[in-house]
Tab-separated table of C-alpha atoms in Angstrom:
chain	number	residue	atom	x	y	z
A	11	UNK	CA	-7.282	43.755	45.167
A	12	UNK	CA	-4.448	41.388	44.663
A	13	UNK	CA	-3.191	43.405	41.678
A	14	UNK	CA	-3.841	46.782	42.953
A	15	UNK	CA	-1.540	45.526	46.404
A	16	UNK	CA	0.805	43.866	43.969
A	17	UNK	CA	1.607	48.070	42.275
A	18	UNK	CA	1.667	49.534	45.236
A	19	UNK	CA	4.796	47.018	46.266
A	20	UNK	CA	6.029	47.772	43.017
A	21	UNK	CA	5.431	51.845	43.480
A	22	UNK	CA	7.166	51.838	47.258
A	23	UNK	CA	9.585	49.678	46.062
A	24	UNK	CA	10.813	51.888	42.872
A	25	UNK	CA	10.441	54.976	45.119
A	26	UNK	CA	13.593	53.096	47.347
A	27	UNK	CA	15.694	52.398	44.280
A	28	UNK	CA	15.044	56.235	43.256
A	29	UNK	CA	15.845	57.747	46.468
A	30	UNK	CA	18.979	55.156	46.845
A	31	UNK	CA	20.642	55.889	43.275
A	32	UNK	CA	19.101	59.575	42.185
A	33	UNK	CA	22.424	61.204	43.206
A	34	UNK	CA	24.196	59.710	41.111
A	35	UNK	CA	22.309	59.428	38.350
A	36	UNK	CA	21.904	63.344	38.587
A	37	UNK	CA	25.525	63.514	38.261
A	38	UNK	CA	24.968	60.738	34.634
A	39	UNK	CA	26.961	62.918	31.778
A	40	UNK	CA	23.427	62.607	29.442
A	41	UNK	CA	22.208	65.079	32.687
A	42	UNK	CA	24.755	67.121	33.309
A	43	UNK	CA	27.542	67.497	30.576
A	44	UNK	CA	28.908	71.061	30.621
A	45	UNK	CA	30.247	71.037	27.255
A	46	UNK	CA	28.482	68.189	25.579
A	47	UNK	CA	28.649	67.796	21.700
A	48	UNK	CA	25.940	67.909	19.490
A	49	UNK	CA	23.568	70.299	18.207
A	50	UNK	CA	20.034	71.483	18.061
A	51	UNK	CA	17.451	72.488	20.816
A	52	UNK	CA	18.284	70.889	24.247
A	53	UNK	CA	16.147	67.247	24.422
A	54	UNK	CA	14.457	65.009	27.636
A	55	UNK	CA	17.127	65.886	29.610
A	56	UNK	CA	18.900	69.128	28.858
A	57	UNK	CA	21.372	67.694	25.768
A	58	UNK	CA	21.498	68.736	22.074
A	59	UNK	CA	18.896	66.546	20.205
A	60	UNK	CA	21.769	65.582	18.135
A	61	UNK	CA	24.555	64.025	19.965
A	62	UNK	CA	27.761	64.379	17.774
A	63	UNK	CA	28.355	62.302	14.194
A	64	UNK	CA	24.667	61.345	14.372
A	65	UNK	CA	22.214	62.047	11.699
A	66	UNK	CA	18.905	61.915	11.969
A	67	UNK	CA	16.816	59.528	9.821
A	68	UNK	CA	13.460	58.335	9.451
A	69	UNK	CA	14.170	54.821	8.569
A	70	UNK	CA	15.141	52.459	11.256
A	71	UNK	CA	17.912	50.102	10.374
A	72	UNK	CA	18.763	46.519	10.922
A	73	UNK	CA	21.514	45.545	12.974
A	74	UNK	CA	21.939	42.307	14.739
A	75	UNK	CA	24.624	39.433	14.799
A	76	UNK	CA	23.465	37.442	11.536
A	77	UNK	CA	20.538	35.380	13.742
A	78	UNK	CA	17.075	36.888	14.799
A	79	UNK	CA	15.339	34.386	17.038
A	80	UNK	CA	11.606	33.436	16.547
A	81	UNK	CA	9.963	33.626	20.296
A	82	UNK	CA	6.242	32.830	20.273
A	83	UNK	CA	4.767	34.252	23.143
A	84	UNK	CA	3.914	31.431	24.889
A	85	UNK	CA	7.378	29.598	24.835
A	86	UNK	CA	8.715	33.828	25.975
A	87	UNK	CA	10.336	34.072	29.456
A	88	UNK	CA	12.652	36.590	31.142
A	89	UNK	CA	14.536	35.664	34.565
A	90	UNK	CA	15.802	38.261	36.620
A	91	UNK	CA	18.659	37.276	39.597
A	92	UNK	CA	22.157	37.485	40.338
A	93	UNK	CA	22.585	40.044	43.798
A	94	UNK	CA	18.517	40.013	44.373
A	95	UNK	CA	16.679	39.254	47.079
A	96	UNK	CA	13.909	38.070	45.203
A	97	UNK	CA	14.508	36.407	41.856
A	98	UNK	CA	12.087	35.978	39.297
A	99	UNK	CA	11.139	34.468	36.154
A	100	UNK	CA	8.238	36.135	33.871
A	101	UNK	CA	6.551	34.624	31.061
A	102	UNK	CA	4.513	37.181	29.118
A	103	UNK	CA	1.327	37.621	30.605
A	104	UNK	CA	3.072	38.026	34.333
A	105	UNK	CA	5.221	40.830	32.302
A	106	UNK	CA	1.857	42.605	30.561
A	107	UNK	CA	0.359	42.535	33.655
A	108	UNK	CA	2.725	44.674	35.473
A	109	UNK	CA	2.645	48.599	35.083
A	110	UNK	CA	2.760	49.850	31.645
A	111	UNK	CA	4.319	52.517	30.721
A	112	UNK	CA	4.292	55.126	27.237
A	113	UNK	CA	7.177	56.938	26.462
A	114	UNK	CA	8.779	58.633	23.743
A	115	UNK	CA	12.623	58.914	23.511
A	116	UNK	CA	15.333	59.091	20.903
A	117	UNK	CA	17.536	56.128	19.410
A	118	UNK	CA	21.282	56.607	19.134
A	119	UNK	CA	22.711	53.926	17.152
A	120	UNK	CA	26.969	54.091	17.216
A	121	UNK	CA	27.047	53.575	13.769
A	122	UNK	CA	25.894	57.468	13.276
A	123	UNK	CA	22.318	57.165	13.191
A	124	UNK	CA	19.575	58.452	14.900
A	125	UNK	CA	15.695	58.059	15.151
A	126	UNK	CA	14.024	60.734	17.034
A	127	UNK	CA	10.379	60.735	18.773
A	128	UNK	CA	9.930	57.083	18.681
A	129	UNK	CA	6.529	56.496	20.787
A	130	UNK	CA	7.338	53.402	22.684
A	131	UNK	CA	5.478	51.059	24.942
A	132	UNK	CA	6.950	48.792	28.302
A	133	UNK	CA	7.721	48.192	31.373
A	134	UNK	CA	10.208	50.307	33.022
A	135	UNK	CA	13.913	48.921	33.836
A	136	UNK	CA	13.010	50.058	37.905
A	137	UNK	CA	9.509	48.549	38.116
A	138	UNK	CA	11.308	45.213	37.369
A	139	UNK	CA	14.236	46.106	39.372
A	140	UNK	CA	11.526	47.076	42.291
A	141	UNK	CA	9.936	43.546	42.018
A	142	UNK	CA	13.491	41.588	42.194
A	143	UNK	CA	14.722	44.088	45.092
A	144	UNK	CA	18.390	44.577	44.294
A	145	UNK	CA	21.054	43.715	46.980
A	146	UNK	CA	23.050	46.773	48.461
A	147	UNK	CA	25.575	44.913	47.286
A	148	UNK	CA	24.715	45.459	43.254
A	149	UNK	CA	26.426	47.870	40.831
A	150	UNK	CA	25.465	47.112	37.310
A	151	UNK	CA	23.270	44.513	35.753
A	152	UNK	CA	24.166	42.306	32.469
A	153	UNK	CA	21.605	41.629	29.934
A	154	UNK	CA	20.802	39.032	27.775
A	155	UNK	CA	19.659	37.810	24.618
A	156	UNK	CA	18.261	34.606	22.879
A	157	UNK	CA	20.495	35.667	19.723
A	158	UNK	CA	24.037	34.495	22.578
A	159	UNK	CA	24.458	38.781	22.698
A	160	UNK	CA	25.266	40.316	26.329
A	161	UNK	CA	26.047	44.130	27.206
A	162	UNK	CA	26.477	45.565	30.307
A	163	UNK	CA	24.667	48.851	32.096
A	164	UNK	CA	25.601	50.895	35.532
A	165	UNK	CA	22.896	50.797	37.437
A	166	UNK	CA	22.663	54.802	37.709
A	167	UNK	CA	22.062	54.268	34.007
A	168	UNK	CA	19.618	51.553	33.995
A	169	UNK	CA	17.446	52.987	36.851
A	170	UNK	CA	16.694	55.851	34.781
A	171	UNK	CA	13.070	56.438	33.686
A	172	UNK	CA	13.392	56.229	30.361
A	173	UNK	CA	14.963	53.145	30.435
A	174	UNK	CA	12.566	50.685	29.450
A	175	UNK	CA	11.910	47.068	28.240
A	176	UNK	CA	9.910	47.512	25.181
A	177	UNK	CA	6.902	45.514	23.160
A	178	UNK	CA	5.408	48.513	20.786
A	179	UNK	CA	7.272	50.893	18.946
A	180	UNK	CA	5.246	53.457	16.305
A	181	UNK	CA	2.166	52.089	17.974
A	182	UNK	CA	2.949	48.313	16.554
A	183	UNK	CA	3.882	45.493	18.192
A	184	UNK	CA	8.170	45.671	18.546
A	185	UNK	CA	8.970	43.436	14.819
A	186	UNK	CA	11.071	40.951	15.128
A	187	UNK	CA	14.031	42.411	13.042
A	188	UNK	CA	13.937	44.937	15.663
A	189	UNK	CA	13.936	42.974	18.857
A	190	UNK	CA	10.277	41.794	19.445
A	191	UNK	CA	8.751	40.843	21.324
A	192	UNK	CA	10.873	42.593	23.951
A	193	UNK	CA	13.622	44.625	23.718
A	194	UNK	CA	15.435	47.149	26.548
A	195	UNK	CA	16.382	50.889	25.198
A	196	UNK	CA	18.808	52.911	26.711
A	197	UNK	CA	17.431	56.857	25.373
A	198	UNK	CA	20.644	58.615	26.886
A	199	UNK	CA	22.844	55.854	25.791
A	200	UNK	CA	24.081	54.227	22.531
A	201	UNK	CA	21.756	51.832	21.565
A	202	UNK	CA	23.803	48.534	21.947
A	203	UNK	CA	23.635	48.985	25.838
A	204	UNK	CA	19.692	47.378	24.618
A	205	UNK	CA	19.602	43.753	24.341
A	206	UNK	CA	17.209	43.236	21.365
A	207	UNK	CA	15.198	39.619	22.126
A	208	UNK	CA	16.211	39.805	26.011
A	209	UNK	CA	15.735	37.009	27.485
A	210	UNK	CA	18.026	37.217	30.907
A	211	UNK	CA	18.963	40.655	33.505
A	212	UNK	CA	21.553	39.317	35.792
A	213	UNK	CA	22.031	42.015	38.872
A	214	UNK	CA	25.929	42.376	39.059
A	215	UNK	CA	27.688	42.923	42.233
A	216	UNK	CA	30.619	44.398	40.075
A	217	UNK	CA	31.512	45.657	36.723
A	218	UNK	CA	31.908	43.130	33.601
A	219	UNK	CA	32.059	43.653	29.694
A	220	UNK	CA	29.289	42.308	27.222
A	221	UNK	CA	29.643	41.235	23.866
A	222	UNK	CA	30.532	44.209	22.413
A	223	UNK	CA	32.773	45.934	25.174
A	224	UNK	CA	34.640	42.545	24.453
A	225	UNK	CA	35.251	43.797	21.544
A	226	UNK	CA	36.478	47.421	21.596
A	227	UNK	CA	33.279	49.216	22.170
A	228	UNK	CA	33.221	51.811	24.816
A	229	UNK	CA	32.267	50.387	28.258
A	230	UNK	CA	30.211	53.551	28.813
A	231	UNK	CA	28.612	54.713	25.639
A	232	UNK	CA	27.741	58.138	26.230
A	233	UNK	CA	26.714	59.715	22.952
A	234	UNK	CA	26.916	63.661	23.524
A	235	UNK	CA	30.775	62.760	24.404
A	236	UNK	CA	31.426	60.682	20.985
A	237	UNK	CA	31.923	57.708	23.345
A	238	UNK	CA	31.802	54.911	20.932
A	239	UNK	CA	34.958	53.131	21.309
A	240	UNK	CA	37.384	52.414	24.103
């Protein structure tokens, strides 16, 4: 009973956050681009499957920044806060035992590749944002990761239901090269705006860069645009 009370919270509470930030995520370039660049059939959500300078491969490369942390499970925990009204910190069985969710979505990485169909398992970005309750007061959230990386997301982006905070991938457990045991993907993004190994979502009450918008990397990262660098 506890659990079943425990989703419906969860259920009313994403429904808020939907009806709160669905106009503007509507109005997200990956929906409604008028001359977006790419090519192939239209994907998800009404873009080329091929967002421009991408090709497709079948292989899924390594990136990270020279460290991949070791997590066991039982030493795993993700805190949520910053402009919340209800902070929390997860270790992994409070995180498997909220709604799962199966997706499939398409990886853009910015350094021109792209893995398509990837059946993924997680929890959704909102159903954790519906536990915390984000302040009217928050824009963006910053995530991240036991490797020291950070990157930043627009809450119209992150609320987005494809958004998710992943532990399978191909119907495996998420490997460690690749994130695992948790990682966020951003489908209708460029895949750095996912903190592989996240450890930390900080609800912002304004904008600020991550580790890689630091850097020179696009503050936005919309790929159907070639939005890679700023």
């Amino acid at each position: 009973m506890e659990a079943n009370d425990k989703t419906e919270r969860i259920i009313e509470a994403r429904l808020k956050l939907k009806r709160r930030f669905e106009e503007k995520m509507a109005q997200t370039p990956s929906m409604t681009d008028a001359t977006p660049r790419g090519s192939g059939p239209v994907n998800r959500h009404g873009m080329p499957t091929v967002p421009v300078g991408q090709t497709v491969t079948t292989k899924w490369p390594v990136l990270d920044l020279g460290y991949q942390p070791n997590i066991p499970l039982d030493k795993w925990q993700l805190a949520i806060d910053g402009e919340v009204n209800h902070p929390v910190r997860l270790k992994w069985d409070d995180l498997m035992a909220l709604p799962q969710t199966e997706d499939t979505s398409d990886f853009h990485c910015v350094t021109t590749w792209s893995r398509l169909n990837i059946p993924w398992v997680g929890v959704r970005l909102i159903d954790l944002a519906a536990l915390v309750d984000p302040k009217g007061s928050a824009t963006h959230i910053m995530c991240y990761g036991y490797d020291g990386y950070s990157t930043n997301v627009s809450l119209e982006e992150a609320l987005k239901p494809d958004v998710l905070l992943v532990h399978t991938a191909d119907g495996e457990p998420l490997p460690r090269e690749h994130g695992g045991p948790l990682r966020m993907i951003t489908p209708q993004l460029y895949a750095w705006k996912g903190s592989k190994w996240i450890k930390r979502i900080e609800f912002l009450p304004q904008n600020k860069l991550g580790f890689w918008e630091e850097r020179g990397y696009s503050d936005t990262a919309y790929p159907w645009r070639n939005d890679r660098y700023a």
